[in-house]
Amino acid sequence: MVHVVAYDLTSPNDTGADYERVIGAIKKQYPTWVHLEQSVWLVETTQDAGEVRETLKPFLNAKDVLFVSRLSGNWATWNAGVERNNWLRARTF
């Protein structure tokens, strides 16, 4: 399954180090990923959306926002680049 992971880190916990902590967690927990936008990632996992949320929550602060949703396969991009599109095309939904 592919999930969309989007987050918003809130001040004062939105420093470069805070973002690196969250990014590092995504990369470590989900080795099959693509960085879609600034704070939007796609991860491939057998976990459901709630399990992904629970996996990433320890790396967030109390007021940060996290959104996780399963991507059904009906997707379209514009100016996303070859690498991102190829990553999506290679997935089974």
PDB file of C-alpha atoms in Angstrom:
ATOM      1  CA  MET A   1       0.000   0.000   0.000  1.00  0.00           C
ATOM      2  CA  VAL A   2       1.088   3.545  -0.654  1.00  0.00           C
ATOM      3  CA  HIS A   3       0.217   6.236   1.871  1.00  0.00           C
ATOM      4  CA  VAL A   4       0.371  10.003   1.652  1.00  0.00           C
ATOM      5  CA  VAL A   5       2.126  11.488   4.675  1.00  0.00           C
ATOM      6  CA  ALA A   6       1.772  15.243   5.111  1.00  0.00           C
ATOM      7  CA  TYR A   7       2.840  17.218   8.140  1.00  0.00           C
ATOM      8  CA  ASP A   8       3.090  20.770   9.412  1.00  0.00           C
ATOM      9  CA  LEU A   9       5.555  21.525  12.169  1.00  0.00           C
ATOM     10  CA  THR A  10       4.539  24.424  14.398  1.00  0.00           C
ATOM     11  CA  SER A  11       6.655  27.174  15.909  1.00  0.00           C
ATOM     12  CA  PRO A  12       8.869  27.128  17.885  1.00  0.00           C
ATOM     13  CA  ASN A  13       9.469  23.481  16.928  1.00  0.00           C
ATOM     14  CA  ASP A  14       9.842  24.107  13.190  1.00  0.00           C
ATOM     15  CA  THR A  15      13.581  24.506  12.892  1.00  0.00           C
ATOM     16  CA  GLY A  16      15.752  22.750  10.372  1.00  0.00           C
ATOM     17  CA  ALA A  17      16.693  20.219  13.042  1.00  0.00           C
ATOM     18  CA  ASP A  18      13.009  19.507  13.701  1.00  0.00           C
ATOM     19  CA  TYR A  19      12.370  18.870  10.018  1.00  0.00           C
ATOM     20  CA  GLU A  20      15.449  16.658   9.777  1.00  0.00           C
ATOM     21  CA  ARG A  21      14.187  14.598  12.728  1.00  0.00           C
ATOM     22  CA  VAL A  22      10.840  13.955  11.007  1.00  0.00           C
ATOM     23  CA  ILE A  23      12.414  13.347   7.594  1.00  0.00           C
ATOM     24  CA  GLY A  24      14.935  10.956   9.121  1.00  0.00           C
ATOM     25  CA  ALA A  25      12.126   9.033  10.813  1.00  0.00           C
ATOM     26  CA  ILE A  26      10.187   8.698   7.560  1.00  0.00           C
ATOM     27  CA  LYS A  27      13.244   7.444   5.697  1.00  0.00           C
ATOM     28  CA  LYS A  28      14.221   5.006   8.452  1.00  0.00           C
ATOM     29  CA  GLN A  29      10.751   3.611   9.127  1.00  0.00           C
ATOM     30  CA  TYR A  30       9.719   3.422   5.464  1.00  0.00           C
ATOM     31  CA  PRO A  31      12.671   2.572   3.196  1.00  0.00           C
ATOM     32  CA  THR A  32      10.447   2.745   0.102  1.00  0.00           C
ATOM     33  CA  TRP A  33       9.476   6.408  -0.138  1.00  0.00           C
ATOM     34  CA  VAL A  34       9.374   9.399  -2.423  1.00  0.00           C
ATOM     35  CA  HIS A  35       9.540  13.037  -1.323  1.00  0.00           C
ATOM     36  CA  LEU A  36       6.643  14.567  -3.225  1.00  0.00           C
ATOM     37  CA  GLU A  37       6.525  18.131  -1.919  1.00  0.00           C
ATOM     38  CA  GLN A  38       8.045  20.198   0.882  1.00  0.00           C
ATOM     39  CA  SER A  39       6.249  18.375   3.729  1.00  0.00           C
ATOM     40  CA  VAL A  40       4.507  15.665   1.702  1.00  0.00           C
ATOM     41  CA  TRP A  41       5.877  12.150   1.308  1.00  0.00           C
ATOM     42  CA  LEU A  42       4.602   8.930  -0.180  1.00  0.00           C
ATOM     43  CA  VAL A  43       5.568   5.731   1.611  1.00  0.00           C
ATOM     44  CA  GLU A  44       5.025   2.115   0.664  1.00  0.00           C
ATOM     45  CA  THR A  45       4.148  -0.123   3.607  1.00  0.00           C
ATOM     46  CA  THR A  46       1.863  -2.920   4.727  1.00  0.00           C
ATOM     47  CA  GLN A  47       0.714  -0.730   7.630  1.00  0.00           C
ATOM     48  CA  ASP A  48      -2.673   0.966   7.552  1.00  0.00           C
ATOM     49  CA  ALA A  49      -2.981   4.750   7.908  1.00  0.00           C
ATOM     50  CA  GLY A  50      -3.466   4.605  11.676  1.00  0.00           C
ATOM     51  CA  GLU A  51      -0.364   2.478  12.110  1.00  0.00           C
ATOM     52  CA  VAL A  52       1.689   4.912  10.029  1.00  0.00           C
ATOM     53  CA  ARG A  53       0.384   7.755  12.198  1.00  0.00           C
ATOM     54  CA  GLU A  54       1.343   5.917  15.388  1.00  0.00           C
ATOM     55  CA  THR A  55       4.792   5.110  13.996  1.00  0.00           C
ATOM     56  CA  LEU A  56       5.520   8.776  13.210  1.00  0.00           C
ATOM     57  CA  LYS A  57       3.863  10.458  16.217  1.00  0.00           C
ATOM     58  CA  PRO A  58       6.889  10.007  18.510  1.00  0.00           C
ATOM     59  CA  PHE A  59       8.904  12.212  16.156  1.00  0.00           C
ATOM     60  CA  LEU A  60       6.401  15.086  16.275  1.00  0.00           C
ATOM     61  CA  ASN A  61       5.675  17.693  18.912  1.00  0.00           C
ATOM     62  CA  ALA A  62       2.308  18.108  20.622  1.00  0.00           C
ATOM     63  CA  LYS A  63       1.034  20.920  18.346  1.00  0.00           C
ATOM     64  CA  ASP A  64       2.359  19.562  15.041  1.00  0.00           C
ATOM     65  CA  VAL A  65      -0.155  18.356  12.464  1.00  0.00           C
ATOM     66  CA  LEU A  66       0.045  15.003  10.669  1.00  0.00           C
ATOM     67  CA  PHE A  67      -2.152  13.635   7.876  1.00  0.00           C
ATOM     68  CA  VAL A  68      -1.904  10.061   6.606  1.00  0.00           C
ATOM     69  CA  SER A  69      -4.115   8.534   3.927  1.00  0.00           C
ATOM     70  CA  ARG A  70      -3.929   5.499   1.686  1.00  0.00           C
ATOM     71  CA  LEU A  71      -3.424   6.395  -1.964  1.00  0.00           C
ATOM     72  CA  SER A  72      -5.862   4.399  -4.054  1.00  0.00           C
ATOM     73  CA  GLY A  73      -3.947   4.569  -7.308  1.00  0.00           C
ATOM     74  CA  ASN A  74      -6.017   7.248  -8.983  1.00  0.00           C
ATOM     75  CA  TRP A  75      -3.343   9.927  -9.163  1.00  0.00           C
ATOM     76  CA  ALA A  76      -2.185  12.677 -11.485  1.00  0.00           C
ATOM     77  CA  THR A  77       0.724  15.108 -11.324  1.00  0.00           C
ATOM     78  CA  TRP A  78       1.868  18.262 -12.991  1.00  0.00           C
ATOM     79  CA  ASN A  79       5.516  19.333 -12.938  1.00  0.00           C
ATOM     80  CA  ALA A  80       6.317  16.606 -10.405  1.00  0.00           C
ATOM     81  CA  GLY A  81       9.311  15.391 -12.368  1.00  0.00           C
ATOM     82  CA  VAL A  82      10.314  12.102 -13.922  1.00  0.00           C
ATOM     83  CA  GLU A  83      11.684  10.540 -10.710  1.00  0.00           C
ATOM     84  CA  ARG A  84       8.469  11.045  -8.734  1.00  0.00           C
ATOM     85  CA  ASN A  85       6.239   9.924 -11.582  1.00  0.00           C
ATOM     86  CA  ASN A  86       8.368   6.829 -12.175  1.00  0.00           C
ATOM     87  CA  TRP A  87       8.186   5.985  -8.462  1.00  0.00           C
ATOM     88  CA  LEU A  88       4.406   6.167  -8.605  1.00  0.00           C
ATOM     89  CA  ARG A  89       4.189   4.176 -11.836  1.00  0.00           C
ATOM     90  CA  ALA A  90       6.262   1.394 -10.267  1.00  0.00           C
ATOM     91  CA  ARG A  91       3.815   0.930  -7.374  1.00  0.00           C
ATOM     92  CA  THR A  92       0.966  -1.569  -7.266  1.00  0.00           C
ATOM     93  CA  PHE A  93      -2.195  -0.015  -5.878  1.00  0.00           C
TER      94      PHE A  93
END
